[in-house]
């Protein structure tokens, strides 16, 4: 169990995204087929470019989904911005990183809350788009950015955050035990705010929100062979901190790191259950609540994960069951 401790770039709009391709999509339920809605007139919305990173996708995917739900064509949307259809297409595919003045116009036309959109846009511009603070501030000159902090999320969104934030922080602390933890929490609830109506209309808002949190955490977690690497969390375990003997500390550290390495090989759902149950100390009921899955599913995932870890850490000997 752990005890968690979070010269300016050219403003050329047609410059392709240079964010890393390793980013993961943070918004759930955005299937490839959603870009082509039957019955829509005009040019279909193409796929997001593969080199569009997770920070860019954090605001782009809710924008695309809101546009698709609006029923407008790109020509109609562009005429309201105003922006050419080709520019709308570039922005929607992630090939262009827009100035805030342009993105704000999209927010107004599509009815998106500008406060979370601005925070996510600004963060991606500075983190993954190689934009300078001068460019960020300059591209906001036509819009009073102060107004973006004046709006507040829906009351039910705030209530949901009050219920889930502590659990989200515990989970995030296992993978990101530093200042990145708080950034992930803020990003998660900003993304959720952007697509809050979709969350409420989904089969379970808790499960919808967890997918956003998990993808956001994993996009910032180091990976080894495609699996999350979080062995540094071994230093923060209660058992290790309670020891004083050097040899005992080293032995316990090696055992804990081996456990965490094995846990990293678990399927996603089993990993989440084990992190919440064994490392965060949550009850089965609490895990069921925060994941938005039945109690039986949590028990099954924990049972299968425990069996896998037992075999991985203590494999049966070759002569087990045979006389010596």
GROMACS .gro file of C-alpha atoms in nm:
model
  324
    1UNK     CA    1   0.000   0.000   0.000
    2UNK     CA    2   0.135   0.341  -0.082
    3UNK     CA    3   0.090   0.672   0.083
    4UNK     CA    4   0.101   0.927  -0.199
    5UNK     CA    5   0.297   1.230  -0.125
    6UNK     CA    6   0.163   1.646  -0.922
    7UNK     CA    7   1.314   3.414  -3.045
    8UNK     CA    8   0.923   3.310  -3.029
    9UNK     CA    9   0.781   3.052  -3.264
   10UNK     CA   10   0.640   3.170  -3.591
   11UNK     CA   11   0.261   3.201  -3.579
   12UNK     CA   12   0.216   3.040  -3.920
   13UNK     CA   13  -0.121   2.868  -3.900
   14UNK     CA   14  -0.041   2.608  -4.163
   15UNK     CA   15   0.256   2.466  -3.977
   16UNK     CA   16   0.198   2.095  -3.915
   17UNK     CA   17   0.175   1.962  -3.560
   18UNK     CA   18   0.511   1.851  -3.426
   19UNK     CA   19   0.386   1.692  -3.106
   20UNK     CA   20   0.506   1.338  -3.034
   21UNK     CA   21   0.315   1.048  -3.178
   22UNK     CA   22   0.336   0.854  -2.854
   23UNK     CA   23   0.043   1.043  -2.700
   24UNK     CA   24  -0.271   0.854  -2.622
   25UNK     CA   25  -0.624   0.966  -2.688
   26UNK     CA   26  -0.777   1.093  -2.368
   27UNK     CA   27  -1.139   1.110  -2.476
   28UNK     CA   28  -1.333   0.783  -2.467
   29UNK     CA   29  -1.578   0.646  -2.723
   30UNK     CA   30  -1.437   0.832  -3.021
   31UNK     CA   31  -1.435   0.550  -3.272
   32UNK     CA   32  -1.287   0.593  -3.616
   33UNK     CA   33  -1.631   0.560  -3.767
   34UNK     CA   34  -1.755   0.868  -3.581
   35UNK     CA   35  -1.578   1.090  -3.834
   36UNK     CA   36  -1.825   0.989  -4.103
   37UNK     CA   37  -2.182   1.037  -3.991
   38UNK     CA   38  -2.435   0.905  -4.237
   39UNK     CA   39  -2.656   1.168  -4.391
   40UNK     CA   40  -2.413   1.456  -4.337
   41UNK     CA   41  -2.371   1.680  -4.639
   42UNK     CA   42  -2.039   1.820  -4.751
   43UNK     CA   43  -1.687   1.689  -4.700
   44UNK     CA   44  -1.660   1.415  -4.435
   45UNK     CA   45  -1.439   1.485  -4.137
   46UNK     CA   46  -1.107   1.307  -4.185
   47UNK     CA   47  -0.903   1.124  -3.925
   48UNK     CA   48  -0.673   1.304  -3.683
   49UNK     CA   49  -0.316   1.306  -3.807
   50UNK     CA   50  -0.104   1.033  -3.641
   51UNK     CA   51   0.154   1.280  -3.508
   52UNK     CA   52  -0.106   1.468  -3.306
   53UNK     CA   53  -0.001   1.421  -2.943
   54UNK     CA   54  -0.214   1.366  -2.636
   55UNK     CA   55  -0.205   1.728  -2.515
   56UNK     CA   56  -0.329   1.847  -2.854
   57UNK     CA   57  -0.595   1.576  -2.869
   58UNK     CA   58  -0.718   1.672  -2.522
   59UNK     CA   59  -0.904   1.971  -2.667
   60UNK     CA   60  -0.924   1.864  -3.033
   61UNK     CA   61  -1.131   1.550  -2.978
   62UNK     CA   62  -1.409   1.723  -2.779
   63UNK     CA   63  -1.410   1.997  -3.044
   64UNK     CA   64  -1.451   1.743  -3.324
   65UNK     CA   65  -1.723   1.553  -3.144
   66UNK     CA   66  -1.915   1.872  -3.069
   67UNK     CA   67  -1.887   1.975  -3.434
   68UNK     CA   68  -2.015   1.635  -3.550
   69UNK     CA   69  -2.308   1.659  -3.310
   70UNK     CA   70  -2.396   2.007  -3.443
   71UNK     CA   71  -2.492   1.875  -3.786
   72UNK     CA   72  -2.312   2.159  -3.961
   73UNK     CA   73  -2.089   2.116  -4.263
   74UNK     CA   74  -1.736   2.253  -4.264
   75UNK     CA   75  -1.848   2.522  -4.508
   76UNK     CA   76  -2.127   2.631  -4.276
   77UNK     CA   77  -1.898   2.627  -3.975
   78UNK     CA   78  -1.628   2.818  -4.159
   79UNK     CA   79  -1.870   3.086  -4.269
   80UNK     CA   80  -1.962   3.154  -3.905
   81UNK     CA   81  -1.602   3.175  -3.777
   82UNK     CA   82  -1.518   3.300  -4.051
   83UNK     CA   83  -1.252   3.063  -4.183
   84UNK     CA   84  -1.204   2.884  -4.514
   85UNK     CA   85  -1.322   2.525  -4.541
   86UNK     CA   86  -0.964   2.408  -4.602
   87UNK     CA   87  -0.848   2.580  -4.282
   88UNK     CA   88  -1.135   2.423  -4.086
   89UNK     CA   89  -1.030   2.085  -4.222
   90UNK     CA   90  -0.666   2.141  -4.123
   91UNK     CA   91  -0.762   2.246  -3.772
   92UNK     CA   92  -1.002   1.955  -3.724
   93UNK     CA   93  -0.741   1.702  -3.839
   94UNK     CA   94  -0.470   1.837  -3.608
   95UNK     CA   95  -0.247   1.950  -3.895
   96UNK     CA   96  -0.277   2.313  -3.785
   97UNK     CA   97  -0.234   2.445  -3.434
   98UNK     CA   98  -0.460   2.752  -3.423
   99UNK     CA   99  -0.421   3.083  -3.252
  100UNK     CA  100  -0.651   3.124  -2.954
  101UNK     CA  101  -0.849   3.393  -3.137
  102UNK     CA  102  -0.952   3.132  -3.393
  103UNK     CA  103  -1.023   2.855  -3.144
  104UNK     CA  104  -1.228   3.092  -2.929
  105UNK     CA  105  -1.448   3.163  -3.232
  106UNK     CA  106  -1.506   2.786  -3.269
  107UNK     CA  107  -1.602   2.768  -2.901
  108UNK     CA  108  -1.857   3.047  -2.940
  109UNK     CA  109  -2.016   2.897  -3.251
  110UNK     CA  110  -2.025   2.540  -3.115
  111UNK     CA  111  -2.123   2.638  -2.760
  112UNK     CA  112  -1.814   2.495  -2.591
  113UNK     CA  113  -1.702   2.637  -2.254
  114UNK     CA  114  -1.401   2.855  -2.324
  115UNK     CA  115  -1.231   2.831  -1.982
  116UNK     CA  116  -1.124   2.463  -1.998
  117UNK     CA  117  -1.064   2.491  -2.372
  118UNK     CA  118  -0.821   2.777  -2.321
  119UNK     CA  119  -0.627   2.600  -2.045
  120UNK     CA  120  -0.587   2.284  -2.252
  121UNK     CA  121  -0.498   2.481  -2.567
  122UNK     CA  122  -0.239   2.690  -2.381
  123UNK     CA  123  -0.078   2.390  -2.215
  124UNK     CA  124  -0.045   2.199  -2.542
  125UNK     CA  125   0.097   2.506  -2.717
  126UNK     CA  126   0.373   2.541  -2.458
  127UNK     CA  127   0.441   2.172  -2.391
  128UNK     CA  128   0.425   1.998  -2.726
  129UNK     CA  129   0.389   2.258  -3.000
  130UNK     CA  130   0.713   2.448  -2.935
  131UNK     CA  131   0.522   2.774  -2.908
  132UNK     CA  132   0.664   3.051  -2.696
  133UNK     CA  133   0.479   3.238  -2.425
  134UNK     CA  134   0.500   3.543  -2.650
  135UNK     CA  135   0.314   3.356  -2.922
  136UNK     CA  136   0.054   3.229  -2.676
  137UNK     CA  137  -0.013   3.573  -2.534
  138UNK     CA  138  -0.003   3.738  -2.876
  139UNK     CA  139  -0.252   3.495  -3.025
  140UNK     CA  140  -0.493   3.585  -2.745
  141UNK     CA  141  -0.471   3.959  -2.810
  142UNK     CA  142  -0.803   3.972  -2.991
  143UNK     CA  143  -0.988   3.806  -2.703
  144UNK     CA  144  -0.986   3.907  -2.339
  145UNK     CA  145  -0.843   3.590  -2.192
  146UNK     CA  146  -0.950   3.705  -1.846
  147UNK     CA  147  -1.307   3.621  -1.943
  148UNK     CA  148  -1.209   3.255  -1.975
  149UNK     CA  149  -1.155   3.226  -1.600
  150UNK     CA  150  -1.486   3.387  -1.515
  151UNK     CA  151  -1.707   3.098  -1.624
  152UNK     CA  152  -1.771   2.810  -1.390
  153UNK     CA  153  -1.839   2.443  -1.463
  154UNK     CA  154  -2.191   2.301  -1.420
  155UNK     CA  155  -2.291   2.232  -1.063
  156UNK     CA  156  -2.325   1.859  -1.126
  157UNK     CA  157  -1.974   1.856  -1.275
  158UNK     CA  158  -1.845   2.019  -0.956
  159UNK     CA  159  -2.035   1.766  -0.746
  160UNK     CA  160  -1.887   1.481  -0.948
  161UNK     CA  161  -1.539   1.624  -0.900
  162UNK     CA  162  -1.591   1.645  -0.524
  163UNK     CA  163  -1.682   1.276  -0.518
  164UNK     CA  164  -1.398   1.148  -0.736
  165UNK     CA  165  -1.100   1.384  -0.711
  166UNK     CA  166  -0.937   1.225  -0.406
  167UNK     CA  167  -0.954   0.878  -0.559
  168UNK     CA  168  -0.821   1.008  -0.891
  169UNK     CA  169  -0.530   1.170  -0.708
  170UNK     CA  170  -0.444   0.848  -0.524
  171UNK     CA  171  -0.436   0.652  -0.852
  172UNK     CA  172  -0.235   0.920  -1.030
  173UNK     CA  173   0.018   0.934  -0.746
  174UNK     CA  174   0.122   0.575  -0.812
  175UNK     CA  175   0.233   0.659  -1.165
  176UNK     CA  176   0.329   1.025  -1.133
  177UNK     CA  177   0.454   1.100  -0.780
  178UNK     CA  178   0.549   1.462  -0.851
  179UNK     CA  179   0.405   1.793  -0.974
  180UNK     CA  180   0.270   1.624  -1.289
  181UNK     CA  181   0.004   1.465  -1.072
  182UNK     CA  182  -0.188   1.789  -1.020
  183UNK     CA  183  -0.158   1.878  -1.387
  184UNK     CA  184  -0.318   1.545  -1.479
  185UNK     CA  185  -0.605   1.605  -1.237
  186UNK     CA  186  -0.671   1.953  -1.379
  187UNK     CA  187  -0.650   1.826  -1.737
  188UNK     CA  188  -0.888   1.540  -1.666
  189UNK     CA  189  -1.162   1.758  -1.524
  190UNK     CA  190  -1.115   2.019  -1.797
  191UNK     CA  191  -1.159   1.752  -2.063
  192UNK     CA  192  -1.460   1.616  -1.878
  193UNK     CA  193  -1.609   1.965  -1.862
  194UNK     CA  194  -1.574   2.004  -2.239
  195UNK     CA  195  -1.772   1.686  -2.301
  196UNK     CA  196  -1.991   1.687  -1.990
  197UNK     CA  197  -2.321   1.645  -2.182
  198UNK     CA  198  -2.179   1.332  -2.346
  199UNK     CA  199  -2.067   1.200  -2.008
  200UNK     CA  200  -2.417   1.244  -1.866
  201UNK     CA  201  -2.578   1.073  -2.165
  202UNK     CA  202  -2.333   0.780  -2.152
  203UNK     CA  203  -2.430   0.452  -1.981
  204UNK     CA  204  -2.225   0.553  -1.675
  205UNK     CA  205  -2.058   0.892  -1.622
  206UNK     CA  206  -1.812   0.737  -1.377
  207UNK     CA  207  -1.684   0.491  -1.636
  208UNK     CA  208  -1.673   0.768  -1.901
  209UNK     CA  209  -1.468   0.991  -1.672
  210UNK     CA  210  -1.233   0.713  -1.564
  211UNK     CA  211  -1.135   0.649  -1.926
  212UNK     CA  212  -1.036   1.015  -1.957
  213UNK     CA  213  -0.834   1.005  -1.634
  214UNK     CA  214  -0.660   0.681  -1.723
  215UNK     CA  215  -0.563   0.793  -2.073
  216UNK     CA  216  -0.435   1.124  -1.937
  217UNK     CA  217  -0.227   0.947  -1.670
  218UNK     CA  218  -0.085   0.696  -1.918
  219UNK     CA  219   0.005   0.967  -2.170
  220UNK     CA  220   0.246   1.109  -1.909
  221UNK     CA  221   0.369   0.781  -1.760
  222UNK     CA  222   0.697   0.631  -1.886
  223UNK     CA  223   0.639   0.306  -2.075
  224UNK     CA  224   0.867   0.007  -2.128
  225UNK     CA  225   0.780  -0.236  -2.409
  226UNK     CA  226   0.438  -0.078  -2.432
  227UNK     CA  227   0.353  -0.123  -2.065
  228UNK     CA  228   0.350   0.143  -1.791
  229UNK     CA  229   0.666   0.171  -1.582
  230UNK     CA  230   0.599   0.283  -1.225
  231UNK     CA  231   0.863   0.104  -1.018
  232UNK     CA  232   0.970   0.436  -0.863
  233UNK     CA  233   0.653   0.414  -0.654
  234UNK     CA  234   0.818   0.128  -0.467
  235UNK     CA  235   1.015   0.387  -0.268
  236UNK     CA  236   0.689   0.529  -0.131
  237UNK     CA  237   0.539   0.213   0.015
  238UNK     CA  238   0.442   0.210   0.381
  239UNK     CA  239   0.630  -0.117   0.440
  240UNK     CA  240   0.956   0.023   0.306
  241UNK     CA  241   0.925   0.344   0.505
  242UNK     CA  242   0.871   0.148   0.826
  243UNK     CA  243   1.206  -0.031   0.797
  244UNK     CA  244   1.534   0.094   0.939
  245UNK     CA  245   1.780  -0.189   0.873
  246UNK     CA  246   1.972  -0.136   0.549
  247UNK     CA  247   1.966  -0.501   0.438
  248UNK     CA  248   1.596  -0.530   0.512
  249UNK     CA  249   1.526  -0.210   0.318
  250UNK     CA  250   1.716  -0.336   0.014
  251UNK     CA  251   1.544  -0.676   0.025
  252UNK     CA  252   1.199  -0.518   0.057
  253UNK     CA  253   1.275  -0.267  -0.222
  254UNK     CA  254   1.380  -0.542  -0.462
  255UNK     CA  255   1.068  -0.745  -0.384
  256UNK     CA  256   0.840  -0.443  -0.425
  257UNK     CA  257   0.998  -0.338  -0.754
  258UNK     CA  258   0.958  -0.692  -0.884
  259UNK     CA  259   0.591  -0.681  -0.785
  260UNK     CA  260   0.534  -0.348  -0.959
  261UNK     CA  261   0.712  -0.469  -1.272
  262UNK     CA  262   0.485  -0.773  -1.282
  263UNK     CA  263   0.178  -0.556  -1.222
  264UNK     CA  264   0.272  -0.349  -1.525
  265UNK     CA  265   0.212  -0.659  -1.740
  266UNK     CA  266  -0.150  -0.693  -1.628
  267UNK     CA  267  -0.439  -0.607  -1.861
  268UNK     CA  268  -0.556  -0.249  -1.814
  269UNK     CA  269  -0.868  -0.327  -1.613
  270UNK     CA  270  -0.685  -0.568  -1.381
  271UNK     CA  271  -0.399  -0.322  -1.333
  272UNK     CA  272  -0.641  -0.047  -1.232
  273UNK     CA  273  -0.815  -0.272  -0.980
  274UNK     CA  274  -0.486  -0.385  -0.826
  275UNK     CA  275  -0.348  -0.033  -0.804
  276UNK     CA  276  -0.662   0.093  -0.635
  277UNK     CA  277  -0.703  -0.208  -0.408
  278UNK     CA  278  -0.344  -0.299  -0.313
  279UNK     CA  279  -0.151   0.026  -0.354
  280UNK     CA  280  -0.417   0.286  -0.274
  281UNK     CA  281  -0.594   0.079  -0.007
  282UNK     CA  282  -0.947   0.122  -0.141
  283UNK     CA  283  -1.229  -0.113  -0.050
  284UNK     CA  284  -1.394  -0.322  -0.319
  285UNK     CA  285  -1.703  -0.101  -0.298
  286UNK     CA  286  -1.498   0.216  -0.340
  287UNK     CA  287  -1.318   0.070  -0.641
  288UNK     CA  288  -1.649  -0.030  -0.797
  289UNK     CA  289  -1.781   0.320  -0.744
  290UNK     CA  290  -1.484   0.507  -0.887
  291UNK     CA  291  -1.448   0.278  -1.192
  292UNK     CA  292  -1.821   0.261  -1.259
  293UNK     CA  293  -1.819  -0.120  -1.287
  294UNK     CA  294  -2.012  -0.389  -1.091
  295UNK     CA  295  -1.870  -0.535  -0.771
  296UNK     CA  296  -1.855  -0.876  -0.937
  297UNK     CA  297  -1.630  -0.736  -1.208
  298UNK     CA  298  -1.391  -0.590  -0.950
  299UNK     CA  299  -1.375  -0.920  -0.763
  300UNK     CA  300  -1.314  -1.114  -1.084
  301UNK     CA  301  -1.040  -0.876  -1.202
  302UNK     CA  302  -0.869  -0.890  -0.864
  303UNK     CA  303  -0.885  -1.268  -0.853
  304UNK     CA  304  -0.738  -1.311  -1.201
  305UNK     CA  305  -0.470  -1.049  -1.136
  306UNK     CA  306  -0.370  -1.212  -0.807
  307UNK     CA  307  -0.337  -1.549  -0.976
  308UNK     CA  308  -0.118  -1.400  -1.249
  309UNK     CA  309   0.107  -1.221  -1.000
  310UNK     CA  310   0.145  -1.533  -0.786
  311UNK     CA  311   0.263  -1.729  -1.089
  312UNK     CA  312   0.486  -1.446  -1.212
  313UNK     CA  313   0.659  -1.392  -0.877
  314UNK     CA  314   0.658  -1.748  -0.744
  315UNK     CA  315   0.655  -1.984  -1.043
  316UNK     CA  316   0.620  -2.355  -0.960
  317UNK     CA  317   0.947  -2.546  -0.959
  318UNK     CA  318   1.014  -2.801  -1.233
  319UNK     CA  319   0.994  -3.094  -0.993
  320UNK     CA  320   0.689  -2.975  -0.800
  321UNK     CA  321   0.465  -3.268  -0.725
  322UNK     CA  322   0.738  -3.519  -0.810
  323UNK     CA  323   0.931  -3.723  -0.553
  324UNK     CA  324   1.291  -3.617  -0.500
   0.00000   0.00000   0.00000
